[in-house]
Structure formats: structure tokens, C-alpha cells
Coordinates of C-alpha atoms in Angstrom, one line a residue:
M1 CA -8.9 -8.2 -28.9
K2 CA -9.9 -4.7 -29.1
T3 CA -7.9 -1.7 -27.5
T4 CA -10.2 0.3 -25.0
D5 CA -9.2 3.9 -23.4
S6 CA -10.0 2.3 -20.1
H7 CA -6.8 -0.3 -20.9
K8 CA -4.8 2.7 -21.8
T9 CA -5.7 4.8 -19.0
I10 CA -5.5 1.9 -16.9
L11 CA -1.7 1.2 -18.2
K12 CA -1.0 5.0 -18.8
A13 CA -1.7 5.9 -14.9
T14 CA 0.1 2.2 -14.1
G15 CA 3.2 3.5 -16.5
V16 CA 3.6 6.6 -14.8
F17 CA 3.2 5.9 -11.4
G18 CA 5.3 2.0 -11.8
F19 CA 7.9 4.1 -12.7
S20 CA 8.5 6.9 -10.2
H21 CA 8.0 4.0 -7.5
A22 CA 10.9 1.9 -9.2
L23 CA 12.5 5.1 -8.9
K24 CA 11.8 5.0 -5.2
I25 CA 13.0 1.6 -5.2
L26 CA 16.4 1.8 -6.6
V27 CA 16.7 5.3 -4.4
G28 CA 15.7 3.5 -1.5
L29 CA 17.9 0.3 -2.3
V30 CA 21.0 2.3 -0.8
G31 CA 19.4 3.4 2.0
S32 CA 17.7 -0.1 3.2
K33 CA 20.8 -1.4 2.8
F34 CA 22.9 0.9 5.0
V35 CA 19.9 0.9 7.4
A36 CA 20.1 -3.1 7.6
L37 CA 24.2 -3.1 8.3
F38 CA 23.8 -0.2 11.0
L39 CA 20.9 -1.6 13.1
G40 CA 20.7 -5.1 12.1
T41 CA 17.6 -7.4 12.6
A42 CA 16.7 -6.2 16.1
G43 CA 17.3 -2.7 15.5
I44 CA 14.7 -3.0 11.7
G45 CA 12.4 -5.0 14.0
T46 CA 12.0 -1.7 17.0
V47 CA 11.8 0.3 13.7
G48 CA 8.8 -1.5 12.5
L49 CA 7.3 -1.6 15.7
L50 CA 7.4 2.0 16.3
Q51 CA 5.7 2.6 12.5
N52 CA 2.8 0.2 13.2
T53 CA 2.0 1.8 16.7
L54 CA 1.5 5.7 15.1
A55 CA -0.2 3.9 12.4
I56 CA -2.6 2.8 15.1
I57 CA -2.7 6.1 16.7
S58 CA -3.2 7.7 13.3
S59 CA -6.3 5.0 12.0
I60 CA -7.8 6.2 15.4
T61 CA -7.8 9.5 15.4
G62 CA -7.7 10.2 11.2
F63 CA -11.2 9.2 11.0
G64 CA -9.9 7.5 8.0
I65 CA -9.9 10.8 5.8
N66 CA -7.1 10.1 3.6
I67 CA -9.4 7.4 1.9
S68 CA -13.1 9.0 2.5
G69 CA -11.1 12.2 1.6
V70 CA -9.9 11.6 -1.8
R71 CA -13.7 10.0 -2.4
M72 CA -15.0 13.6 -2.0
V73 CA -12.4 15.6 -3.6
A74 CA -12.7 13.4 -6.7
L75 CA -16.7 13.9 -7.1
A76 CA -16.4 17.6 -6.3
D77 CA -13.6 18.1 -8.9
A78 CA -15.8 16.1 -11.1
E79 CA -19.0 18.4 -11.0
Q80 CA -16.5 21.0 -13.2
D81 CA -17.6 23.9 -9.9
R82 CA -14.2 25.5 -8.7
A83 CA -16.4 27.1 -6.1
L84 CA -17.7 23.6 -4.5
F85 CA -14.5 22.1 -5.2
S86 CA -12.4 25.0 -3.4
K87 CA -14.7 24.7 -0.5
T88 CA -14.6 21.2 -0.3
V89 CA -10.7 21.5 0.0
V90 CA -11.2 24.2 3.0
V91 CA -13.2 21.3 4.9
L92 CA -10.6 18.9 4.1
K93 CA -7.8 20.8 5.3
R94 CA -9.9 21.9 8.5
W95 CA -10.8 18.6 9.5
S96 CA -7.1 17.3 8.3
I97 CA -5.2 19.9 11.0
A98 CA -8.0 18.8 13.9
T99 CA -7.4 15.2 13.4
G100 CA -3.4 15.7 13.8
L101 CA -3.8 17.6 16.5
L102 CA -6.1 15.3 18.4
G103 CA -3.1 12.6 17.0
V104 CA -0.6 14.6 19.5
L105 CA -2.7 14.8 22.3
V106 CA -3.7 10.9 22.3
T107 CA -0.2 9.8 22.3
F108 CA 0.7 12.5 25.2
I109 CA -2.2 10.8 27.4
L110 CA -0.6 7.5 26.3
A111 CA 3.1 7.6 26.1
K112 CA 3.8 5.1 29.2
P113 CA 1.1 2.3 28.5
L114 CA 2.4 2.4 25.0
S115 CA 6.3 2.1 25.9
I116 CA 4.7 -0.7 28.3
W117 CA 2.9 -2.4 25.3
T118 CA 5.9 -2.1 23.0
F119 CA 8.7 -2.9 24.7
G120 CA 8.0 -4.3 28.3
S121 CA 8.9 -1.3 30.4
T122 CA 8.5 2.7 30.9
E123 CA 12.3 3.5 29.6
Y124 CA 10.6 4.5 26.1
V125 CA 8.4 7.4 27.2
N126 CA 10.4 10.1 26.0
W127 CA 9.8 8.2 22.4
F128 CA 6.3 8.6 22.5
L129 CA 6.3 12.3 23.4
V130 CA 8.9 13.5 20.7
L131 CA 7.2 10.8 18.4
S132 CA 3.4 12.8 19.1
I133 CA 5.3 15.7 16.8
N134 CA 4.5 13.4 13.7
F135 CA 0.9 13.9 13.8
I136 CA 0.8 17.4 13.2
F137 CA 2.9 16.7 9.9
S138 CA 1.2 13.4 9.2
G139 CA -2.1 15.6 9.1
L140 CA -1.3 18.2 6.8
A141 CA 0.5 15.8 4.4
V142 CA -2.2 13.9 4.3
N143 CA -4.2 17.0 3.3
K144 CA -1.9 17.7 0.2
M145 CA -2.2 13.8 -1.2
V146 CA -5.4 13.8 -0.9
L147 CA -5.9 16.9 -2.7
L148 CA -3.7 15.5 -5.3
Q149 CA -5.2 11.6 -5.9
G150 CA -8.7 13.8 -5.7
T151 CA -7.5 15.6 -9.2
R152 CA -5.6 12.8 -10.2
S153 CA -2.5 15.0 -10.5
M154 CA -0.5 12.1 -11.5
K155 CA 2.6 13.7 -12.5
A156 CA 2.8 15.7 -9.4
I157 CA 2.5 12.5 -7.8
A158 CA 4.9 10.5 -9.2
V159 CA 7.5 13.0 -9.1
S160 CA 7.0 13.9 -5.7
T161 CA 7.4 10.3 -4.9
V162 CA 10.9 10.4 -6.6
V163 CA 11.9 13.6 -4.7
Y164 CA 10.6 12.2 -1.2
A165 CA 12.7 9.1 -1.7
V166 CA 15.6 11.1 -2.7
L167 CA 15.5 13.2 0.9
V168 CA 14.5 10.8 3.0
T169 CA 17.8 8.6 2.0
L170 CA 20.3 11.5 2.0
T171 CA 18.9 12.2 5.8
T172 CA 18.5 8.5 6.6
I173 CA 22.2 7.0 5.9
P174 CA 23.9 9.6 7.9
I175 CA 22.2 9.8 10.9
Y176 CA 22.3 5.4 11.0
Y177 CA 25.8 5.9 10.5
F178 CA 26.8 8.4 13.5
F179 CA 23.6 7.4 15.7
R180 CA 22.7 3.8 14.8
M181 CA 19.6 2.5 17.4
D182 CA 19.8 6.3 18.7
G183 CA 18.9 7.7 15.4
I184 CA 15.5 5.5 15.0
I185 CA 13.2 8.9 16.6
P186 CA 14.7 11.6 14.8
V187 CA 14.9 9.5 11.6
L188 CA 11.0 8.9 12.2
V189 CA 10.3 12.9 12.8
I190 CA 12.3 13.7 10.1
T191 CA 10.8 11.6 7.7
S192 CA 7.1 13.0 8.6
V193 CA 8.4 16.4 8.4
L194 CA 9.6 16.2 4.8
N195 CA 6.5 13.8 3.7
Y196 CA 4.7 17.3 4.2
V197 CA 7.1 19.5 2.6
V198 CA 7.6 17.3 -0.2
N199 CA 3.8 16.6 -0.5
W200 CA 2.6 20.9 -0.1
F201 CA 5.7 21.9 -3.0
F202 CA 3.9 19.7 -5.0
A203 CA 0.2 20.4 -4.4
R204 CA 0.6 23.7 -3.9
K205 CA -0.4 24.8 -7.7
I206 CA -3.5 23.2 -7.6
E207 CA -6.1 26.0 -8.0
I208 CA -8.6 26.9 -5.0
L209 CA -10.5 30.6 -5.2
P210 CA -10.7 32.2 -2.2
V211 CA -14.0 30.9 0.0
Q212 CA -15.9 31.6 3.2
V213 CA -16.7 28.6 5.1
S214 CA -18.5 28.8 8.4
I215 CA -17.8 26.4 11.3
K216 CA -21.1 25.0 10.6
E217 CA -20.3 24.2 7.4
T218 CA -17.3 23.0 7.9
F219 CA -19.0 20.6 10.4
S220 CA -22.2 19.7 7.9
R221 CA -20.1 19.4 5.0
G222 CA -17.3 17.1 6.6
K223 CA -20.3 15.1 8.0
E224 CA -20.3 12.5 5.2
M225 CA -16.7 12.2 4.8
I226 CA -16.3 11.6 8.3
Q227 CA -19.2 9.2 8.4
L228 CA -17.6 7.0 5.9
G229 CA -14.2 7.7 7.1
F230 CA -15.0 6.5 10.7
L231 CA -16.2 3.0 9.3
L232 CA -12.7 2.9 7.3
S233 CA -10.9 3.9 10.4
I234 CA -12.1 1.4 12.2
N235 CA -11.1 -1.0 9.9
V236 CA -7.7 0.1 9.5
I237 CA -7.7 0.1 13.5
F238 CA -8.2 -3.4 13.5
G239 CA -5.8 -3.8 10.6
H240 CA -2.8 -2.3 12.5
I241 CA -3.9 -3.2 15.5
M242 CA -3.6 -7.0 14.1
S243 CA -0.3 -6.6 12.8
Y244 CA 1.0 -5.1 16.3
L245 CA 0.0 -7.9 17.8
L246 CA 1.4 -10.2 15.5
K247 CA 5.4 -8.1 15.3
L248 CA 4.9 -7.9 19.7
Y249 CA 4.2 -11.6 18.9
F250 CA 7.2 -12.4 16.9
N251 CA 9.2 -9.8 19.0
F252 CA 8.9 -11.9 22.6
Q253 CA 9.6 -15.4 20.7
T254 CA 11.9 -16.8 23.1
E255 CA 13.9 -19.4 20.2
S256 CA 14.8 -16.5 17.8
T257 CA 15.2 -12.9 18.7
S258 CA 15.4 -12.1 14.8
V259 CA 11.9 -13.4 13.7
L260 CA 10.1 -9.7 14.3
G261 CA 13.2 -8.2 11.8
L262 CA 12.1 -11.0 9.4
Y263 CA 8.8 -10.8 9.4
V264 CA 9.4 -7.2 9.3
V265 CA 11.4 -7.2 6.2
A266 CA 9.7 -9.8 4.3
S267 CA 6.5 -7.3 4.5
T268 CA 8.2 -4.4 3.2
L269 CA 9.4 -6.5 0.6
L270 CA 5.7 -7.5 -0.4
I271 CA 4.5 -4.5 0.0
T272 CA 7.2 -1.5 -0.8
Y273 CA 8.7 -3.3 -3.8
V274 CA 6.4 -6.2 -5.4
G275 CA 3.7 -3.9 -4.2
M276 CA 4.1 -0.9 -5.9
I277 CA 2.3 -1.7 -9.1
F278 CA -0.8 -1.7 -6.1
N279 CA 0.1 1.7 -5.1
A280 CA 0.4 2.7 -8.8
M281 CA -3.0 1.7 -9.8
S282 CA -4.5 2.6 -6.8
T283 CA -3.2 6.0 -6.9
D284 CA -5.7 6.4 -10.1
F285 CA -8.0 3.6 -10.1
Y286 CA -9.9 4.8 -7.0
P287 CA -11.0 8.5 -7.8
R288 CA -11.9 6.9 -11.5
L289 CA -14.1 4.1 -10.1
T290 CA -15.8 6.6 -7.7
A291 CA -16.6 9.0 -10.4
V292 CA -18.5 6.2 -12.3
Q293 CA -19.9 4.0 -9.3
K294 CA -23.1 4.4 -9.6
D295 CA -23.0 2.7 -13.4
N296 CA -23.0 -1.3 -12.5
S297 CA -22.0 -2.1 -16.3
Q298 CA -19.5 0.7 -16.1
V299 CA -17.9 -0.6 -13.0
K300 CA -18.1 -4.2 -14.2
E301 CA -15.2 -3.1 -17.5
M302 CA -13.1 -1.0 -15.8
V303 CA -12.7 -3.4 -12.5
N304 CA -12.1 -6.5 -15.4
D305 CA -10.1 -4.1 -17.0
Q306 CA -7.8 -3.3 -14.1
I307 CA -7.9 -6.6 -13.2
E308 CA -6.7 -7.6 -16.6
I309 CA -3.3 -4.9 -16.2
G310 CA -2.3 -5.7 -12.6
L311 CA -2.3 -9.6 -13.9
L312 CA -0.2 -8.9 -16.8
L313 CA 2.0 -6.5 -14.9
I314 CA 2.4 -8.1 -11.6
T315 CA 2.7 -11.7 -13.1
P316 CA 6.3 -10.9 -14.4
L317 CA 7.3 -9.0 -11.7
I318 CA 6.2 -12.4 -9.2
L319 CA 8.6 -14.7 -11.0
G320 CA 11.0 -12.5 -11.5
F321 CA 11.2 -11.8 -7.4
Y322 CA 10.7 -16.0 -7.2
F323 CA 14.2 -16.2 -9.5
L324 CA 15.9 -13.4 -7.6
A325 CA 14.6 -13.4 -4.1
P326 CA 18.0 -14.9 -2.2
I327 CA 19.8 -12.3 -4.6
V328 CA 17.8 -9.4 -3.5
I329 CA 17.6 -10.3 0.0
R330 CA 21.4 -10.1 0.3
V331 CA 21.7 -7.0 -1.6
L332 CA 19.0 -5.4 -0.3
Y333 CA 19.9 -6.1 3.5
S334 CA 22.4 -8.7 4.2
K335 CA 23.1 -12.6 4.7
D336 CA 21.6 -12.1 8.0
F337 CA 18.1 -11.9 6.4
I338 CA 18.2 -14.7 3.8
D339 CA 15.4 -16.6 6.1
V340 CA 13.0 -14.2 4.5
V341 CA 13.2 -16.4 1.8
L342 CA 11.1 -19.4 3.8
I343 CA 8.3 -16.4 3.9
L344 CA 8.4 -15.6 0.4
K345 CA 8.0 -19.1 -0.8
F346 CA 4.0 -18.9 -0.6
A347 CA 3.8 -15.3 -0.2
L348 CA 4.5 -14.1 -3.3
L349 CA 1.6 -16.2 -4.7
A350 CA -0.6 -14.6 -2.5
I351 CA 0.7 -11.0 -4.2
I352 CA -1.1 -12.7 -7.5
I353 CA -4.1 -13.8 -5.9
K354 CA -4.0 -9.7 -4.7
A355 CA -3.9 -8.8 -7.9
I356 CA -7.9 -10.4 -9.0
I357 CA -9.1 -9.7 -5.6
W358 CA -7.5 -6.2 -4.6
P359 CA -9.9 -3.9 -7.6
L360 CA -13.2 -5.9 -6.5
S361 CA -12.9 -5.0 -3.2
F362 CA -12.6 -1.3 -4.3
I363 CA -16.2 -1.3 -5.9
I364 CA -17.5 -1.4 -2.2
L365 CA -15.4 1.2 -1.3
A366 CA -16.2 3.4 -3.9
K367 CA -20.2 2.8 -3.6
G368 CA -19.7 4.2 -0.1
E369 CA -21.0 0.9 1.2
K370 CA -19.5 1.1 4.8
K371 CA -21.1 -2.2 6.5
L372 CA -20.3 -4.1 3.5
Y373 CA -16.7 -3.1 3.5
F374 CA -16.2 -3.0 7.3
K375 CA -17.7 -6.6 7.6
Q376 CA -14.9 -7.4 5.0
E377 CA -11.9 -5.9 6.1
I378 CA -12.3 -7.1 9.9
F379 CA -13.1 -10.6 8.0
S380 CA -9.8 -10.5 6.2
D381 CA -7.9 -9.1 9.8
A382 CA -9.2 -11.9 11.9
M383 CA -7.9 -14.5 9.2
N384 CA -4.8 -13.1 8.7
I385 CA -3.7 -13.1 12.5
G386 CA -5.6 -16.3 13.2
F387 CA -3.7 -18.2 10.1
T388 CA -0.5 -16.6 11.0
I389 CA 0.1 -17.9 14.4
L390 CA -1.0 -20.9 13.8
L391 CA 1.1 -22.2 11.1
Y392 CA 3.8 -20.2 12.3
Q393 CA 3.6 -22.6 15.7
Y394 CA 3.7 -25.6 13.1
V395 CA 5.8 -25.3 10.5
G396 CA 8.0 -22.1 11.5
L397 CA 8.6 -19.0 9.1
I398 CA 7.4 -20.8 5.8
G399 CA 3.9 -21.3 7.5
I400 CA 3.9 -17.0 7.9
G401 CA 3.9 -17.0 3.9
I402 CA 1.3 -20.0 3.3
A403 CA -0.9 -18.1 5.9
M404 CA -1.1 -15.1 3.4
L405 CA -2.0 -17.6 0.7
L406 CA -4.7 -19.2 2.3
N407 CA -5.9 -15.7 4.0
Y408 CA -6.6 -14.1 0.2
A409 CA -8.0 -17.2 -1.3
V410 CA -10.7 -17.2 1.3
Y411 CA -10.7 -13.3 1.5
G412 CA -11.2 -13.6 -2.5
V413 CA -14.0 -15.9 -2.6
Y414 CA -15.6 -13.9 0.3
V415 CA -15.6 -10.6 -1.5
F416 CA -16.0 -11.8 -4.9
N417 CA -19.6 -13.2 -3.6
V418 CA -20.3 -10.1 -1.9
V419 CA -19.6 -7.7 -5.3
K420 CA -21.1 -10.7 -7.2
N421 CA -24.7 -10.6 -5.2
N422 CA -24.9 -6.9 -4.1
F423 CA -23.8 -5.5 -7.9
Q424 CA -24.2 -7.9 -10.3
F425 CA -20.5 -8.3 -10.8
N426 CA -19.0 -11.1 -13.1
F427 CA -15.5 -11.7 -15.2
R428 CA -15.4 -11.8 -18.6
E429 CA -14.4 -14.4 -20.4
N430 CA -11.1 -12.9 -21.6
T431 CA -9.9 -12.0 -17.7
I432 CA -10.7 -15.5 -16.4
A433 CA -8.6 -16.6 -18.9
I434 CA -6.0 -14.3 -17.9
I435 CA -6.4 -15.4 -14.1
I436 CA -6.0 -18.9 -14.6
K437 CA -2.9 -18.4 -16.8
S438 CA -1.6 -16.6 -13.8
L439 CA -2.3 -18.4 -11.4
I440 CA -0.9 -21.4 -12.9
L441 CA 2.7 -19.5 -13.3
G442 CA 2.5 -18.5 -9.7
S443 CA 1.8 -22.1 -8.5
L444 CA 4.2 -23.3 -10.6
A445 CA 6.8 -21.1 -9.0
A446 CA 5.9 -21.4 -5.4
L447 CA 5.7 -25.3 -5.8
T448 CA 9.6 -25.1 -7.1
V449 CA 10.8 -23.2 -4.1
A450 CA 9.0 -25.4 -2.1
V451 CA 9.7 -29.0 -3.4
I452 CA 13.3 -28.2 -5.8
D453 CA 14.4 -24.8 -3.8
Y454 CA 17.1 -22.8 -4.9
P455 CA 19.7 -23.3 -5.9
N456 CA 18.3 -26.5 -8.3
G457 CA 15.2 -24.6 -9.1
Y458 CA 16.6 -21.7 -11.1
W459 CA 16.9 -23.2 -14.5
I460 CA 12.9 -24.0 -14.0
L461 CA 12.0 -20.5 -12.6
A462 CA 14.0 -18.8 -15.6
I463 CA 11.9 -20.5 -17.6
L464 CA 8.4 -19.6 -16.2
L465 CA 10.0 -16.0 -15.8
L466 CA 10.4 -15.9 -19.6
L467 CA 6.6 -17.6 -20.5
S468 CA 5.0 -14.9 -18.3
V469 CA 7.3 -12.2 -19.7
Y470 CA 5.7 -13.1 -23.2
F471 CA 2.3 -14.0 -22.0
S472 CA 2.4 -10.7 -20.8
Y473 CA 3.7 -9.1 -23.7
V474 CA 1.6 -10.7 -25.9
E475 CA -1.9 -9.9 -23.8
L476 CA -0.8 -6.1 -23.3
N477 CA 0.0 -5.7 -27.0
K478 CA -3.9 -6.9 -27.8
R479 CA -5.1 -4.2 -25.9
V480 CA -2.5 -1.3 -26.1
D481 CA 0.3 -0.4 -28.5
L482 CA 3.5 -1.1 -25.9
A483 CA 6.1 0.8 -28.4
G484 CA 3.4 4.1 -28.7
F485 CA 2.6 4.1 -25.2
L486 CA 6.4 3.8 -23.6
M487 CA 7.1 6.6 -26.2
K488 CA 3.6 8.7 -24.7
I489 CA 5.0 8.2 -20.8
K490 CA 8.5 8.9 -22.0
N491 CA 7.6 12.3 -23.7
K492 CA 5.2 12.8 -20.2
F493 CA 8.4 13.0 -17.9
S494 CA 10.6 14.9 -20.9
R495 CA 8.0 17.5 -20.8
N496 CA 9.1 20.7 -18.8

């Protein structure tokens, strides 16, 4: 197969960010272990609820500029006009500060009802009043991270990710050790401050010219960003609300007080640990796709390349997680969380499907098709909460994983039809072949843990894992010289 620059670029970006996320995870392993021991399932559930509540307010008051801002900065950077770029950055900074202050105001006004909705009493009003500080720093942090992403400052983002993880871990452990549950609010505030400080430090070297931008121009230049961001924020708000409602639902399950904690841990494993490949790819993929969004043929090639690389990296990771799931949960958390395995049995297979449809959804976003993107995300979020509650009621924890699998499968068919009909997208033959092989390997692993279960299924999972590693190595080597690629990544990190 012919090696393409696109494959190299994707793998390079994923390698740099993937490596940094892996280091972040290794650092976070220590923090996760101690947090699990100090807080238990109930404490982790409480942290999850608070984080979800803050995310809802942030998405309401942030107008989605963490996403639309990346698009605006990427387009301005592509023009090679530093004055235009600098004006864009000033506009973004002003809007980021304004949205942060709006978040503080909204939290102050809603502190009492938030306490009642989240915890069933007014005892926690002060928690939300203190947490309002987060929005000032999160608004400033978003501004700096959007700047880094929009300019594709890969090394800076990668290193900042690791530095932030180290600082958070060093801060979190002693606070939770001494204060246990009372340390939750200080930790949430401090991590928000650290996020801004780290992002500011690594974004400070990006050249910004001293330009004058009037208030009127701030509104006019930010109009497109806010219009796109507004619809994106509606999607994000709806998604966070659905997640919040699910957590409330699990929190008030009388048959088990630990269900919420198990759900939060499963989500963390899938999003933070397994999902590190998606985080790594999205940081570079979205700005690049935005730059070529007017050319459907280039979009098609770039998305097919992204799907291929994504699956070849994700599939061995998923098979490895299937093989090590019980051990990973005990090491990261404790034996009290072992039932998370029930959720992962089918949820891990859903991640392989996500690797297929995730780049497709970015086509709609990069093209600025606000209404189409709004419809697809609302559709997915509504299915998620419906499937999850229904299947949990009938089959318990394993139903949460099945719900995720069904959601991504139906959502995938929907998104593919949208991009096919609107943007003439289709899969290449070699991409289809990789999709089929990845799904077969993932499905066999899911069936193994569902039918044979641990520990009897270990030998089958080991064989599937080896097959997936071999398959990915062969296919990646067809596209990129792996030895040379790894050496370039090593040299990139060793410079300076």
C-alpha cells in the first residue's frame, strides 16, 4: 500500500499526544488509587456529580467557544496574516473572560437549587458558591488551550498535559489524605487554577502582535464564533444534562449505594484511559480537517486515513483492556470496584465503533453545519439515556455497557448516512477491510467475556490480543515506516 503524508501526519500527532496522555495516565494512576482508597465509591460518585454540574453550567455560559474558537483560530492561522490572527486572539480572549464571569453569576444565582437537585437538601449551597471561582479560571484556561490547539502547537500541548497531571496528583493526594470528603471542593478549585496556570505558561510564547480591537469589532468578529458555538453549546448542554440525570438516577438507586461510583469509574476508564487515543487525535485532526473542509475529496481522504490509523491503534488497546480489565480495576482503584467489569464487557466494544464514526462526526463540525451537528448530537444523547435506564432496569450493570454499544451502533448508521448524502463521503475499500477485521476481533473478545468470563477466558483473550497487535503492526507498517516514525517521535521529545 502506498504510504501517504496524511497517514504520517496523523500517526505523528497521535504518537506525540498519545505518548503525553500515556505519561499523564501513569502519573494519574497514583492519584486514582489514593482517591479511591480515601473516598471510596460514595466519594467518587460525589466528585462525579459535582464535576457534571460544573460542566453543565460551563457549557451553558461558555457558548461552545472551546470548540468554535479552535475553528476560528485555525482558519485565522491558515491565512498567514499575523495582524488578522492577533485580532482573532484578542476577540477570543475577551469572550473567554466574559463567559467565565457569566459562569460565576449563574452559579451564585442557582447555588441553592443546585444543592437541592444534586444532593436533595440545602446543606451544600456553600459548596457551589465556592466552586463558582472555577469559571473564572476555566474561561481563561479555555482561551489559552484554544490558542494552542488552533495553532497546532503539538509539543506544547503534549508537555503541558503531563505537567498538569503531575501537579494535580501532587496536590490531590495530600488534600484527600488529610481531609477525605471535605477535600473535594478545595481539590476542584485548585485543579481549575492549575489548569489555567499551565495553559498560560505554554501558550505565552505564541506571537501575538499589539493590535487595537474595539468593543464593536469584538462583537462583530466574534459573531460567527458565538453563532456556531451557541448551537454547539446546546448540544453539549444537553449531553451534560443527560449525563447528570443518569448520575442522579444511579445515585438514588435504593438497592445499591455504590452504583453511581461504579458508573463514574467506568466512564473514567472509557474516556480518560481508553479514550486517550481520541484525545490525542482530536487535538490535531479537527484543525487540519477545518483547513480543507471546502474540498470534499480531501475531506474524504483525510477522514478515511484517520479511521484507519484510529482503528489500528484503538483495537489492540481495547483487546488489552479486555485481557487486563479485572487487574486494572484492582490496581487503579480497589476490589470494591470490581463490578465495573460488568459494564466494560460490552462498553469496550462500543469504543471500536466510536473509532469508526468519531471522524465522520467531525466532518459536519468542520464544515460549520450547525443544524446537522445539532441534530446528530441530540439524537445520540437521547438514545444514550433511554437505552441506559431501560437496559439497567432489566439486566443490571451489564446493561449499561450494552446500552453504550447500541447507542454507538445506531448513531453510527445515522451519521454515515448524513455525511454520505450531504458531503458525498464513502469508505475506501482498504478502510472497509480494516473496519471489518477490527469489529471481528472486538466482537470475539466481547463474546468471550460475556459467555466464558474471567478467568477461564484469559487464554482466548490473550490469543485475540496477539492477533490484534500483529494485525495493527502489519497494516501500520504498510502506511508508515514504524521504526523511523518512532525514532522521529523520540527525537521530537529529546530536543531542547
